Amino acid sequence: MSHEVRAVVAVKKGAPVEVQTILVPDPGPGEVLVAVQACGVCHTDLHYREGAINDDFPFLLGHEAAGTVEAVGDGVVDLAPGDYVVIAWRAPCGTCRSCRRGRPWYCFDSRNATRPMTLLDGTPLSPALGIGAFAEKTLVAAGQAVKIDPAARPEAAGLIGCGVMAGYGAAVNTGNVGNGDTVAVIGCGGVGNAAVAGACLNGARKVIALDIDDKKLNQAEKFGATHTVNSRGTDPVEAVRALTDGFGVDIAIDAVGRPETYRQAFYMRDHAGVLVQVGVPDPDMRIDLPLIDLFSRGGALKSSWYGDCLPSRDFPILVDQYLHGLLDLNSFVSETISLEQVESAFAKMHRGEVLRSVVVM
């Protein structure tokens, strides 16, 4: 049986999104049907709409979601109808070479649902990041649905599914921020501020937030930044060094993903410091650094994929921190909107007016 539900569809490259009725099938083996309660509007959804990911239009957008399991397919033993879940866009297979090496967060064969969701005329939809949660219901692989404490409000909990986990994990999992470390975070949108929060929770003694927007810097302070730098008229590298006795930080996190911010992060590290890139660059961007500087400064240059998270392990931890008042997920929610307002939310996001607009079903 198929379910007729309303959903946000990107029909063609660059065109405004449309709210359409789509068909979502019952789950097949290893799949679950989720009734979506809330889904955040992420930059990645805009990238899909613009054709920056691939050309597999039409796309079913939305991937940062919380909801309730409505039905499970054959072979699903860890979930049942009524379970409250956050949807992950990576579901480790357990058998690929990375999983066998004990690094499931790098899984090379992450699971997605195989039964297609379609338009009413039968045209298959490409779900964003294998999820497609700007919809009243969506179909995902069972491993993508991570059960969490039902006390967490869905508008906040769903954000763990992408942006919050990416930023938090960049600091905690990839950067290995520890007690007494100094940290700089470039870019204070949703991902950057999650990195600020993660660094603070993991014991950093100094967290320096950098942006060109004072409003975002004020938000970073709410998430625990000890210092802020508006780099519009200030050399960010010199500013960070001035705040760290001339040495630079132990961990520099680039949450923007541009050549200039990567270079800034590279040079604002202390010797043998760590650079973590979590901001996603455009495919045509390049970086040019003197090889002698790569050698002589030492340390590590890391890319953080989804915060190097293991959703089944990390999502419940972040939810517990939220429920205990340690991680302020509510402050990431700038506004709640309807499906019909997603296109206007993209414009607000592009102008930097929101951390997250969240669709509520």
PDB file of N, CA and C in Angstrom, residues 91-178:
ATOM      1  N   ALA A  91      23.945   5.293   7.814  1.00  0.00           N
ATOM      2  CA  ALA A  91      23.581   4.100   8.581  1.00  0.00           C
ATOM      3  C   ALA A  91      24.617   3.028   8.290  1.00  0.00           C
ATOM      4  N   PRO A  92      25.634   2.884   9.145  1.00  0.00           N
ATOM      5  CA  PRO A  92      26.738   1.955   8.865  1.00  0.00           C
ATOM      6  C   PRO A  92      26.248   0.539   8.573  1.00  0.00           C
ATOM      7  N   CYS A  93      26.891  -0.070   7.552  1.00  0.00           N
ATOM      8  CA  CYS A  93      26.484  -1.405   7.116  1.00  0.00           C
ATOM      9  C   CYS A  93      26.997  -2.498   8.032  1.00  0.00           C
ATOM     10  N   GLY A  94      28.145  -2.263   8.690  1.00  0.00           N
ATOM     11  CA  GLY A  94      28.723  -3.262   9.586  1.00  0.00           C
ATOM     12  C   GLY A  94      29.638  -4.255   8.904  1.00  0.00           C
ATOM     13  N   THR A  95      29.703  -4.239   7.576  1.00  0.00           N
ATOM     14  CA  THR A  95      30.482  -5.266   6.879  1.00  0.00           C
ATOM     15  C   THR A  95      31.523  -4.719   5.906  1.00  0.00           C
ATOM     16  N   CYS A  96      31.485  -3.426   5.568  1.00  0.00           N
ATOM     17  CA  CYS A  96      32.476  -2.889   4.621  1.00  0.00           C
ATOM     18  C   CYS A  96      33.850  -2.834   5.287  1.00  0.00           C
ATOM     19  N   ARG A  97      34.877  -2.513   4.501  1.00  0.00           N
ATOM     20  CA  ARG A  97      36.236  -2.528   5.034  1.00  0.00           C
ATOM     21  C   ARG A  97      36.436  -1.520   6.155  1.00  0.00           C
ATOM     22  N   SER A  98      35.710  -0.382   6.115  1.00  0.00           N
ATOM     23  CA  SER A  98      35.849   0.597   7.189  1.00  0.00           C
ATOM     24  C   SER A  98      35.161   0.109   8.464  1.00  0.00           C
ATOM     25  N   CYS A  99      33.968  -0.430   8.321  1.00  0.00           N
ATOM     26  CA  CYS A  99      33.266  -0.971   9.494  1.00  0.00           C
ATOM     27  C   CYS A  99      34.075  -2.110  10.130  1.00  0.00           C
ATOM     28  N   ARG A 100      34.659  -2.970   9.300  1.00  0.00           N
ATOM     29  CA  ARG A 100      35.443  -4.094   9.831  1.00  0.00           C
ATOM     30  C   ARG A 100      36.699  -3.621  10.545  1.00  0.00           C
ATOM     31  N   ARG A 101      37.182  -2.429  10.181  1.00  0.00           N
ATOM     32  CA  ARG A 101      38.368  -1.879  10.851  1.00  0.00           C
ATOM     33  C   ARG A 101      37.996  -1.124  12.130  1.00  0.00           C
ATOM     34  N   GLY A 102      36.719  -1.145  12.488  1.00  0.00           N
ATOM     35  CA  GLY A 102      36.279  -0.461  13.703  1.00  0.00           C
ATOM     36  C   GLY A 102      36.067   1.024  13.517  1.00  0.00           C
ATOM     37  N   ARG A 103      35.819   1.460  12.261  1.00  0.00           N
ATOM     38  CA  ARG A 103      35.578   2.868  11.964  1.00  0.00           C
ATOM     39  C   ARG A 103      34.242   3.022  11.235  1.00  0.00           C
ATOM     40  N   PRO A 104      33.154   2.666  11.890  1.00  0.00           N
ATOM     41  CA  PRO A 104      31.855   2.682  11.201  1.00  0.00           C
ATOM     42  C   PRO A 104      31.405   4.072  10.783  1.00  0.00           C
ATOM     43  N   TRP A 105      31.948   5.117  11.390  1.00  0.00           N
ATOM     44  CA  TRP A 105      31.573   6.476  10.998  1.00  0.00           C
ATOM     45  C   TRP A 105      32.086   6.817   9.598  1.00  0.00           C
ATOM     46  N   TYR A 106      32.998   6.008   9.052  1.00  0.00           N
ATOM     47  CA  TYR A 106      33.456   6.191   7.680  1.00  0.00           C
ATOM     48  C   TYR A 106      32.823   5.165   6.733  1.00  0.00           C
ATOM     49  N   CYS A 107      31.786   4.495   7.165  1.00  0.00           N
ATOM     50  CA  CYS A 107      31.191   3.398   6.385  1.00  0.00           C
ATOM     51  C   CYS A 107      31.100   3.746   4.899  1.00  0.00           C
ATOM     52  N   PHE A 108      31.553   2.821   4.054  1.00  0.00           N
ATOM     53  CA  PHE A 108      31.562   3.042   2.612  1.00  0.00           C
ATOM     54  C   PHE A 108      30.343   2.441   1.916  1.00  0.00           C
ATOM     55  N   ASP A 109      29.421   1.886   2.679  1.00  0.00           N
ATOM     56  CA  ASP A 109      28.227   1.287   2.092  1.00  0.00           C
ATOM     57  C   ASP A 109      27.012   1.601   2.966  1.00  0.00           C
ATOM     58  N   SER A 110      26.882   2.882   3.320  1.00  0.00           N
ATOM     59  CA  SER A 110      25.795   3.304   4.204  1.00  0.00           C
ATOM     60  C   SER A 110      24.438   2.938   3.610  1.00  0.00           C
ATOM     61  N   ARG A 111      23.493   2.516   4.472  1.00  0.00           N
ATOM     62  CA  ARG A 111      22.207   2.002   4.029  1.00  0.00           C
ATOM     63  C   ARG A 111      21.171   3.098   3.828  1.00  0.00           C
ATOM     64  N   ASN A 112      20.334   2.917   2.800  1.00  0.00           N
ATOM     65  CA  ASN A 112      19.147   3.733   2.549  1.00  0.00           C
ATOM     66  C   ASN A 112      18.012   2.799   2.159  1.00  0.00           C
ATOM     67  N   ALA A 113      16.791   3.333   2.229  1.00  0.00           N
ATOM     68  CA  ALA A 113      15.646   2.558   1.750  1.00  0.00           C
ATOM     69  C   ALA A 113      15.790   2.319   0.247  1.00  0.00           C
ATOM     70  N   THR A 114      15.292   1.183  -0.223  1.00  0.00           N
ATOM     71  CA  THR A 114      15.390   0.861  -1.646  1.00  0.00           C
ATOM     72  C   THR A 114      14.051   1.005  -2.367  1.00  0.00           C
ATOM     73  N   ARG A 115      12.932   0.925  -1.654  1.00  0.00           N
ATOM     74  CA  ARG A 115      11.640   1.106  -2.304  1.00  0.00           C
ATOM     75  C   ARG A 115      11.472   2.595  -2.631  1.00  0.00           C
ATOM     76  N   PRO A 116      11.080   2.944  -3.847  1.00  0.00           N
ATOM     77  CA  PRO A 116      11.054   4.355  -4.233  1.00  0.00           C
ATOM     78  C   PRO A 116       9.816   5.099  -3.737  1.00  0.00           C
ATOM     79  N   MET A 117      10.027   6.348  -3.354  1.00  0.00           N
ATOM     80  CA  MET A 117       8.934   7.303  -3.171  1.00  0.00           C
ATOM     81  C   MET A 117       8.763   8.016  -4.503  1.00  0.00           C
ATOM     82  N   THR A 118       7.532   8.329  -4.881  1.00  0.00           N
ATOM     83  CA  THR A 118       7.283   8.823  -6.231  1.00  0.00           C
ATOM     84  C   THR A 118       6.292   9.979  -6.246  1.00  0.00           C
ATOM     85  N   LEU A 119       6.283  10.688  -7.372  1.00  0.00           N
ATOM     86  CA  LEU A 119       5.189  11.602  -7.663  1.00  0.00           C
ATOM     87  C   LEU A 119       3.942  10.784  -7.973  1.00  0.00           C
ATOM     88  N   LEU A 120       2.794  11.437  -8.056  1.00  0.00           N
ATOM     89  CA  LEU A 120       1.541  10.725  -8.312  1.00  0.00           C
ATOM     90  C   LEU A 120       1.545  10.005  -9.657  1.00  0.00           C
ATOM     91  N   ASP A 121       2.340  10.522 -10.615  1.00  0.00           N
ATOM     92  CA  ASP A 121       2.383   9.881 -11.928  1.00  0.00           C
ATOM     93  C   ASP A 121       3.392   8.742 -11.996  1.00  0.00           C
ATOM     94  N   GLY A 122       4.009   8.419 -10.847  1.00  0.00           N
ATOM     95  CA  GLY A 122       4.969   7.318 -10.794  1.00  0.00           C
ATOM     96  C   GLY A 122       6.406   7.709 -10.974  1.00  0.00           C
ATOM     97  N   THR A 123       6.689   8.997 -11.220  1.00  0.00           N
ATOM     98  CA  THR A 123       8.072   9.453 -11.372  1.00  0.00           C
ATOM     99  C   THR A 123       8.835   9.267 -10.066  1.00  0.00           C
ATOM    100  N   PRO A 124       9.937   8.517 -10.074  1.00  0.00           N
ATOM    101  CA  PRO A 124      10.694   8.317  -8.831  1.00  0.00           C
ATOM    102  C   PRO A 124      11.303   9.619  -8.329  1.00  0.00           C
ATOM    103  N   LEU A 125      11.292   9.780  -7.028  1.00  0.00           N
ATOM    104  CA  LEU A 125      11.912  10.931  -6.384  1.00  0.00           C
ATOM    105  C   LEU A 125      13.283  10.548  -5.843  1.00  0.00           C
ATOM    106  N   SER A 126      14.204  11.501  -5.849  1.00  0.00           N
ATOM    107  CA  SER A 126      15.515  11.307  -5.232  1.00  0.00           C
ATOM    108  C   SER A 126      15.488  11.974  -3.856  1.00  0.00           C
ATOM    109  N   PRO A 127      15.428  11.197  -2.781  1.00  0.00           N
ATOM    110  CA  PRO A 127      15.364  11.808  -1.452  1.00  0.00           C
ATOM    111  C   PRO A 127      16.700  12.410  -1.032  1.00  0.00           C
ATOM    112  N   ALA A 128      16.677  13.637  -0.556  1.00  0.00           N
ATOM    113  CA  ALA A 128      17.899  14.322  -0.134  1.00  0.00           C
ATOM    114  C   ALA A 128      18.610  13.526   0.949  1.00  0.00           C
ATOM    115  N   LEU A 129      19.875  13.227   0.699  1.00  0.00           N
ATOM    116  CA  LEU A 129      20.703  12.453   1.627  1.00  0.00           C
ATOM    117  C   LEU A 129      20.037  11.141   2.035  1.00  0.00           C
ATOM    118  N   GLY A 130      19.249  10.585   1.114  1.00  0.00           N
ATOM    119  CA  GLY A 130      18.593   9.309   1.392  1.00  0.00           C
ATOM    120  C   GLY A 130      17.488   9.396   2.409  1.00  0.00           C
ATOM    121  N   ILE A 131      16.929  10.608   2.617  1.00  0.00           N
ATOM    122  CA  ILE A 131      15.906  10.779   3.652  1.00  0.00           C
ATOM    123  C   ILE A 131      14.624  11.361   3.071  1.00  0.00           C
ATOM    124  N   GLY A 132      14.645  12.616   2.618  1.00  0.00           N
ATOM    125  CA  GLY A 132      13.450  13.257   2.076  1.00  0.00           C
ATOM    126  C   GLY A 132      12.386  13.476   3.138  1.00  0.00           C
ATOM    127  N   ALA A 133      12.677  14.383   4.073  1.00  0.00           N
ATOM    128  CA  ALA A 133      11.797  14.541   5.241  1.00  0.00           C
ATOM    129  C   ALA A 133      11.002  15.837   5.266  1.00  0.00           C
ATOM    130  N   PHE A 134      11.041  16.631   4.184  1.00  0.00           N
ATOM    131  CA  PHE A 134      10.048  17.698   4.068  1.00  0.00           C
ATOM    132  C   PHE A 134       8.770  17.045   3.543  1.00  0.00           C
ATOM    133  N   ALA A 135       8.263  16.123   4.310  1.00  0.00           N
ATOM    134  CA  ALA A 135       7.107  15.324   3.926  1.00  0.00           C
ATOM    135  C   ALA A 135       6.415  14.843   5.189  1.00  0.00           C
ATOM    136  N   GLU A 136       5.136  14.626   5.085  1.00  0.00           N
ATOM    137  CA  GLU A 136       4.384  14.164   6.260  1.00  0.00           C
ATOM    138  C   GLU A 136       4.809  12.767   6.683  1.00  0.00           C
ATOM    139  N   LYS A 137       5.295  11.969   5.710  1.00  0.00           N
ATOM    140  CA  LYS A 137       5.848  10.650   6.010  1.00  0.00           C
ATOM    141  C   LYS A 137       7.014  10.412   5.068  1.00  0.00           C
ATOM    142  N   THR A 138       7.994   9.637   5.528  1.00  0.00           N
ATOM    143  CA  THR A 138       9.104   9.282   4.665  1.00  0.00           C
ATOM    144  C   THR A 138       9.535   7.859   4.950  1.00  0.00           C
ATOM    145  N   LEU A 139      10.247   7.274   3.997  1.00  0.00           N
ATOM    146  CA  LEU A 139      10.700   5.887   4.102  1.00  0.00           C
ATOM    147  C   LEU A 139      12.217   5.867   4.159  1.00  0.00           C
ATOM    148  N   VAL A 140      12.767   5.211   5.185  1.00  0.00           N
ATOM    149  CA  VAL A 140      14.215   5.150   5.350  1.00  0.00           C
ATOM    150  C   VAL A 140      14.626   3.743   5.750  1.00  0.00           C
ATOM    151  N   ALA A 141      15.923   3.461   5.633  1.00  0.00           N
ATOM    152  CA  ALA A 141      16.454   2.207   6.152  1.00  0.00           C
ATOM    153  C   ALA A 141      16.349   2.215   7.675  1.00  0.00           C
ATOM    154  N   ALA A 142      16.118   1.046   8.245  1.00  0.00           N
ATOM    155  CA  ALA A 142      15.944   0.963   9.696  1.00  0.00           C
ATOM    156  C   ALA A 142      17.142   1.531  10.442  1.00  0.00           C
ATOM    157  N   GLY A 143      18.351   1.336   9.893  1.00  0.00           N
ATOM    158  CA  GLY A 143      19.544   1.845  10.562  1.00  0.00           C
ATOM    159  C   GLY A 143      19.640   3.351  10.581  1.00  0.00           C
ATOM    160  N   GLN A 144      18.829   4.018   9.769  1.00  0.00           N
ATOM    161  CA  GLN A 144      18.829   5.487   9.762  1.00  0.00           C
ATOM    162  C   GLN A 144      17.958   6.064  10.867  1.00  0.00           C
ATOM    163  N   ALA A 145      17.070   5.290  11.423  1.00  0.00           N
ATOM    164  CA  ALA A 145      16.143   5.767  12.450  1.00  0.00           C
ATOM    165  C   ALA A 145      16.713   5.438  13.824  1.00  0.00           C
ATOM    166  N   VAL A 146      17.142   6.465  14.535  1.00  0.00           N
ATOM    167  CA  VAL A 146      17.809   6.293  15.826  1.00  0.00           C
ATOM    168  C   VAL A 146      16.832   6.661  16.944  1.00  0.00           C
ATOM    169  N   LYS A 147      16.535   5.699  17.777  1.00  0.00           N
ATOM    170  CA  LYS A 147      15.569   5.907  18.855  1.00  0.00           C
ATOM    171  C   LYS A 147      16.165   6.826  19.924  1.00  0.00           C
ATOM    172  N   ILE A 148      15.365   7.814  20.350  1.00  0.00           N
ATOM    173  CA  ILE A 148      15.820   8.767  21.369  1.00  0.00           C
ATOM    174  C   ILE A 148      14.734   8.940  22.424  1.00  0.00           C
ATOM    175  N   ASP A 149      15.077   9.652  23.482  1.00  0.00           N
ATOM    176  CA  ASP A 149      14.152   9.935  24.574  1.00  0.00           C
ATOM    177  C   ASP A 149      12.979  10.768  24.053  1.00  0.00           C
ATOM    178  N   PRO A 150      11.745  10.318  24.241  1.00  0.00           N
ATOM    179  CA  PRO A 150      10.594  11.059  23.717  1.00  0.00           C
ATOM    180  C   PRO A 150      10.337  12.391  24.396  1.00  0.00           C
ATOM    181  N   ALA A 151      11.088  12.705  25.444  1.00  0.00           N
ATOM    182  CA  ALA A 151      10.899  13.992  26.121  1.00  0.00           C
ATOM    183  C   ALA A 151      11.467  15.156  25.313  1.00  0.00           C
ATOM    184  N   ALA A 152      12.313  14.870  24.333  1.00  0.00           N
ATOM    185  CA  ALA A 152      12.936  15.936  23.533  1.00  0.00           C
ATOM    186  C   ALA A 152      11.952  16.458  22.497  1.00  0.00           C
ATOM    187  N   ARG A 153      11.746  17.779  22.454  1.00  0.00           N
ATOM    188  CA  ARG A 153      10.813  18.335  21.473  1.00  0.00           C
ATOM    189  C   ARG A 153      11.356  18.143  20.061  1.00  0.00           C
ATOM    190  N   PRO A 154      10.516  17.731  19.120  1.00  0.00           N
ATOM    191  CA  PRO A 154      11.004  17.368  17.788  1.00  0.00           C
ATOM    192  C   PRO A 154      11.678  18.510  17.038  1.00  0.00           C
ATOM    193  N   GLU A 155      11.224  19.759  17.230  1.00  0.00           N
ATOM    194  CA  GLU A 155      11.840  20.891  16.541  1.00  0.00           C
ATOM    195  C   GLU A 155      13.328  20.991  16.870  1.00  0.00           C
ATOM    196  N   ALA A 156      13.683  20.672  18.107  1.00  0.00           N
ATOM    197  CA  ALA A 156      15.079  20.738  18.527  1.00  0.00           C
ATOM    198  C   ALA A 156      15.813  19.437  18.231  1.00  0.00           C
ATOM    199  N   ALA A 157      15.188  18.318  18.538  1.00  0.00           N
ATOM    200  CA  ALA A 157      15.851  17.018  18.396  1.00  0.00           C
ATOM    201  C   ALA A 157      16.229  16.730  16.954  1.00  0.00           C
ATOM    202  N   GLY A 158      15.365  17.107  16.005  1.00  0.00           N
ATOM    203  CA  GLY A 158      15.647  16.817  14.606  1.00  0.00           C
ATOM    204  C   GLY A 158      16.939  17.435  14.115  1.00  0.00           C
ATOM    205  N   LEU A 159      17.349  18.558  14.704  1.00  0.00           N
ATOM    206  CA  LEU A 159      18.557  19.248  14.251  1.00  0.00           C
ATOM    207  C   LEU A 159      19.817  18.436  14.515  1.00  0.00           C
ATOM    208  N   ILE A 160      19.727  17.479  15.439  1.00  0.00           N
ATOM    209  CA  ILE A 160      20.859  16.587  15.681  1.00  0.00           C
ATOM    210  C   ILE A 160      21.140  15.747  14.438  1.00  0.00           C
ATOM    211  N   GLY A 161      20.106  15.540  13.613  1.00  0.00           N
ATOM    212  CA  GLY A 161      20.257  14.679  12.451  1.00  0.00           C
ATOM    213  C   GLY A 161      21.240  15.173  11.419  1.00  0.00           C
ATOM    214  N   CYS A 162      21.604  16.463  11.447  1.00  0.00           N
ATOM    215  CA  CYS A 162      22.596  16.959  10.478  1.00  0.00           C
ATOM    216  C   CYS A 162      23.459  18.064  11.080  1.00  0.00           C
ATOM    217  N   GLY A 163      22.968  19.316  11.069  1.00  0.00           N
ATOM    218  CA  GLY A 163      23.817  20.459  11.375  1.00  0.00           C
ATOM    219  C   GLY A 163      24.449  20.442  12.750  1.00  0.00           C
ATOM    220  N   VAL A 164      23.657  20.151  13.776  1.00  0.00           N
ATOM    221  CA  VAL A 164      24.198  20.147  15.137  1.00  0.00           C
ATOM    222  C   VAL A 164      25.225  19.035  15.293  1.00  0.00           C
ATOM    223  N   MET A 165      24.895  17.853  14.763  1.00  0.00           N
ATOM    224  CA  MET A 165      25.849  16.740  14.879  1.00  0.00           C
ATOM    225  C   MET A 165      27.123  17.023  14.109  1.00  0.00           C
ATOM    226  N   ALA A 166      27.004  17.642  12.939  1.00  0.00           N
ATOM    227  CA  ALA A 166      28.192  17.947  12.137  1.00  0.00           C
ATOM    228  C   ALA A 166      29.139  18.884  12.885  1.00  0.00           C
ATOM    229  N   GLY A 167      28.590  19.953  13.473  1.00  0.00           N
ATOM    230  CA  GLY A 167      29.437  20.904  14.176  1.00  0.00           C
ATOM    231  C   GLY A 167      29.962  20.375  15.494  1.00  0.00           C
ATOM    232  N   TYR A 168      29.062  19.814  16.287  1.00  0.00           N
ATOM    233  CA  TYR A 168      29.457  19.232  17.575  1.00  0.00           C
ATOM    234  C   TYR A 168      30.520  18.155  17.354  1.00  0.00           C
ATOM    235  N   GLY A 169      30.279  17.265  16.393  1.00  0.00           N
ATOM    236  CA  GLY A 169      31.220  16.186  16.139  1.00  0.00           C
ATOM    237  C   GLY A 169      32.546  16.670  15.597  1.00  0.00           C
ATOM    238  N   ALA A 170      32.537  17.777  14.824  1.00  0.00           N
ATOM    239  CA  ALA A 170      33.793  18.328  14.323  1.00  0.00           C
ATOM    240  C   ALA A 170      34.718  18.690  15.480  1.00  0.00           C
ATOM    241  N   ALA A 171      34.134  19.220  16.549  1.00  0.00           N
ATOM    242  CA  ALA A 171      34.936  19.583  17.721  1.00  0.00           C
ATOM    243  C   ALA A 171      35.293  18.359  18.563  1.00  0.00           C
ATOM    244  N   VAL A 172      34.286  17.554  18.863  1.00  0.00           N
ATOM    245  CA  VAL A 172      34.462  16.478  19.844  1.00  0.00           C
ATOM    246  C   VAL A 172      35.073  15.220  19.227  1.00  0.00           C
ATOM    247  N   ASN A 173      34.555  14.791  18.082  1.00  0.00           N
ATOM    248  CA  ASN A 173      35.027  13.543  17.490  1.00  0.00           C
ATOM    249  C   ASN A 173      36.246  13.743  16.597  1.00  0.00           C
ATOM    250  N   THR A 174      36.189  14.709  15.687  1.00  0.00           N
ATOM    251  CA  THR A 174      37.283  14.911  14.737  1.00  0.00           C
ATOM    252  C   THR A 174      38.427  15.696  15.379  1.00  0.00           C
ATOM    253  N   GLY A 175      38.097  16.794  16.038  1.00  0.00           N
ATOM    254  CA  GLY A 175      39.126  17.628  16.649  1.00  0.00           C
ATOM    255  C   GLY A 175      39.637  17.119  17.975  1.00  0.00           C
ATOM    256  N   ASN A 176      38.874  16.206  18.605  1.00  0.00           N
ATOM    257  CA  ASN A 176      39.256  15.655  19.917  1.00  0.00           C
ATOM    258  C   ASN A 176      39.547  16.746  20.940  1.00  0.00           C
ATOM    259  N   VAL A 177      38.704  17.766  20.952  1.00  0.00           N
ATOM    260  CA  VAL A 177      38.865  18.824  21.953  1.00  0.00           C
ATOM    261  C   VAL A 177      38.808  18.204  23.351  1.00  0.00           C
ATOM    262  N   GLY A 178      39.752  18.617  24.197  1.00  0.00           N
ATOM    263  CA  GLY A 178      39.806  18.094  25.557  1.00  0.00           C
ATOM    264  C   GLY A 178      40.000  19.188  26.579  1.00  0.00           C
TER     265      GLY A 178
END
